[in-house]
PDB file of C-alpha atoms in Angstrom:
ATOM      1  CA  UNK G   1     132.049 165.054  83.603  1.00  0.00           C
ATOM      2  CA  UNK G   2     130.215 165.276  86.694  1.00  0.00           C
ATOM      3  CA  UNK G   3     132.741 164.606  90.031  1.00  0.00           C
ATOM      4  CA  UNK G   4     132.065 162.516  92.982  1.00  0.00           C
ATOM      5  CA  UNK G   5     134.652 163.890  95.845  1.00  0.00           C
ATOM      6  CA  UNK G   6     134.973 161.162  98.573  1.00  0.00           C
ATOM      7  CA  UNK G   7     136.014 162.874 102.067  1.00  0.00           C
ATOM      8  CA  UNK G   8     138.073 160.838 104.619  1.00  0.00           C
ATOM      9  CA  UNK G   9     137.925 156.867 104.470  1.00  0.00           C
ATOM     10  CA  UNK G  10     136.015 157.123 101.034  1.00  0.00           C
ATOM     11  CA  UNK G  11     138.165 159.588  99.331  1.00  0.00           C
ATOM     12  CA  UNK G  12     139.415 155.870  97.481  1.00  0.00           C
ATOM     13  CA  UNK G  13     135.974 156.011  96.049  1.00  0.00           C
ATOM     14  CA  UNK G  14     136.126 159.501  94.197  1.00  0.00           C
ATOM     15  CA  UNK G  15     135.752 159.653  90.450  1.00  0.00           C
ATOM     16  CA  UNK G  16     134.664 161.132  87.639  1.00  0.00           C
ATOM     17  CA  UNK G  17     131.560 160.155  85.653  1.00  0.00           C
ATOM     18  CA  UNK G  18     129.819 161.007  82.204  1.00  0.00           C
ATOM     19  CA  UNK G  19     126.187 161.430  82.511  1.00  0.00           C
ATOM     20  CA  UNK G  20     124.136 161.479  79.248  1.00  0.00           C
ATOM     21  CA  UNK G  21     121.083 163.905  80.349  1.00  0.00           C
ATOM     22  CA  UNK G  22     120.167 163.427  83.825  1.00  0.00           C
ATOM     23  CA  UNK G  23     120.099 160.417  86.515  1.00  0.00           C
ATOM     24  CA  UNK G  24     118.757 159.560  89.959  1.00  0.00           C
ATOM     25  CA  UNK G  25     121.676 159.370  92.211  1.00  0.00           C
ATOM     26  CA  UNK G  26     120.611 155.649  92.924  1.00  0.00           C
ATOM     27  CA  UNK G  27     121.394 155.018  89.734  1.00  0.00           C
ATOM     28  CA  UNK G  28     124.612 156.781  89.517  1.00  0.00           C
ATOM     29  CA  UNK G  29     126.106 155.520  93.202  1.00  0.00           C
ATOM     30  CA  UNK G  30     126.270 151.667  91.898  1.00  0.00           C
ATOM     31  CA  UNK G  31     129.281 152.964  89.667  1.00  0.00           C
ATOM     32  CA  UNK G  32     131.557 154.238  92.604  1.00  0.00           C
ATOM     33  CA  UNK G  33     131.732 150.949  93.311  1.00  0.00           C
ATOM     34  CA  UNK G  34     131.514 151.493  97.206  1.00  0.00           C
ATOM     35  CA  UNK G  35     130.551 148.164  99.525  1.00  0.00           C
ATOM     36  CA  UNK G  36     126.866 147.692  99.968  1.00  0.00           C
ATOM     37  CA  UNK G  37     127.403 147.725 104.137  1.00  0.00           C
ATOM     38  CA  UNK G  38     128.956 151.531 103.668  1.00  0.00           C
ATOM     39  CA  UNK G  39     126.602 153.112 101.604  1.00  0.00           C
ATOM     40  CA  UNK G  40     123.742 153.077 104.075  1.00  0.00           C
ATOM     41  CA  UNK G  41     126.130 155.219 106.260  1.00  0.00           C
ATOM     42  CA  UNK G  42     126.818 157.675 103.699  1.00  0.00           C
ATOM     43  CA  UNK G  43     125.528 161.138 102.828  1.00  0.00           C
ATOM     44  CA  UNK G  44     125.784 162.690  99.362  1.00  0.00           C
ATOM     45  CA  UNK G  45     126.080 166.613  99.371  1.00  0.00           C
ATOM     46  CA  UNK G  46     125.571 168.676  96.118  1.00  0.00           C
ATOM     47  CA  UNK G  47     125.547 172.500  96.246  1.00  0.00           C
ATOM     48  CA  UNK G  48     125.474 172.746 100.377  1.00  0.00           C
ATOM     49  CA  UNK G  49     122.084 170.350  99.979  1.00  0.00           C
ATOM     50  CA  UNK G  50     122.312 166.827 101.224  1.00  0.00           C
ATOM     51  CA  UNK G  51     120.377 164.534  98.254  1.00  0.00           C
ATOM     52  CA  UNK G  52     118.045 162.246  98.475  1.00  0.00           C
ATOM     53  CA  UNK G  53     117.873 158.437  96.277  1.00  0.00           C
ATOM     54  CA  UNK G  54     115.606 160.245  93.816  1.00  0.00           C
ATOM     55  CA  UNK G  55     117.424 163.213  93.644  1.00  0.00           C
ATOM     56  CA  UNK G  56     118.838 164.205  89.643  1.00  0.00           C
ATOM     57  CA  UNK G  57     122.383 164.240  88.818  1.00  0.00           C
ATOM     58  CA  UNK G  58     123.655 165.808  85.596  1.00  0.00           C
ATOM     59  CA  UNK G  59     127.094 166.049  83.893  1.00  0.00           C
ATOM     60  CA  UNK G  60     129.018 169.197  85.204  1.00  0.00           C
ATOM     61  CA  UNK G  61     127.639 168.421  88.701  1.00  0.00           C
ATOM     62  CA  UNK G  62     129.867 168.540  91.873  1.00  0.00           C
ATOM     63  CA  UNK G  63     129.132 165.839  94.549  1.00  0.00           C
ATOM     64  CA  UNK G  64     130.986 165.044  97.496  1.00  0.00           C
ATOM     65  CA  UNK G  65     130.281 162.617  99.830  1.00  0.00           C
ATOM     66  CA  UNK G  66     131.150 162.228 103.588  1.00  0.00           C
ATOM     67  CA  UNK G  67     130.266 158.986 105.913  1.00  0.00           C
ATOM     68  CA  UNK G  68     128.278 158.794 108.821  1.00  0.00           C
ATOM     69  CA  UNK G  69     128.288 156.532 111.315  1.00  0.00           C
ATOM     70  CA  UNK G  70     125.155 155.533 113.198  1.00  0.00           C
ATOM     71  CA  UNK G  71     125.310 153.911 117.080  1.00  0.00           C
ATOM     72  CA  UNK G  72     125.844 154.435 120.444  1.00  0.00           C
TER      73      UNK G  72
END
């Protein structure tokens, strides 16, 4: 089972997902079911490296994820 750890507001949004093979985290984020208008404010970390859309995730893999807001 790979684990998504949400930190602070989003920690409602943690779970833990089967992945058959391997995924783009695009793909995989639609099923954490977080609001459209957060996830543009949000930064997925795997392994101390921040991913990118295109980035693979595999079963067994650790992510956590942290927001960020943006403004002045």
């Amino acid at each position: 089972m790979t684990k998504f750890i949400g930190h602070g507001m989003l920690e409602i949004y943690s779970k833990e997902l089967h992945i058959a093979g391997e995924e783009k985290l695009s793909n995989v984020v639609r099923f954490l079911n977080i609001p459209e208008n957060l996830q543009e404010h949000i930064v997925f970390i795997k392994g101390g490296k921040t991913l990118n859309d295109d980035d693979l995730i595999k079963d067994e893999d650790e992510v956590h994820f942290y927001i960020v807001p943006f403004g002045g």
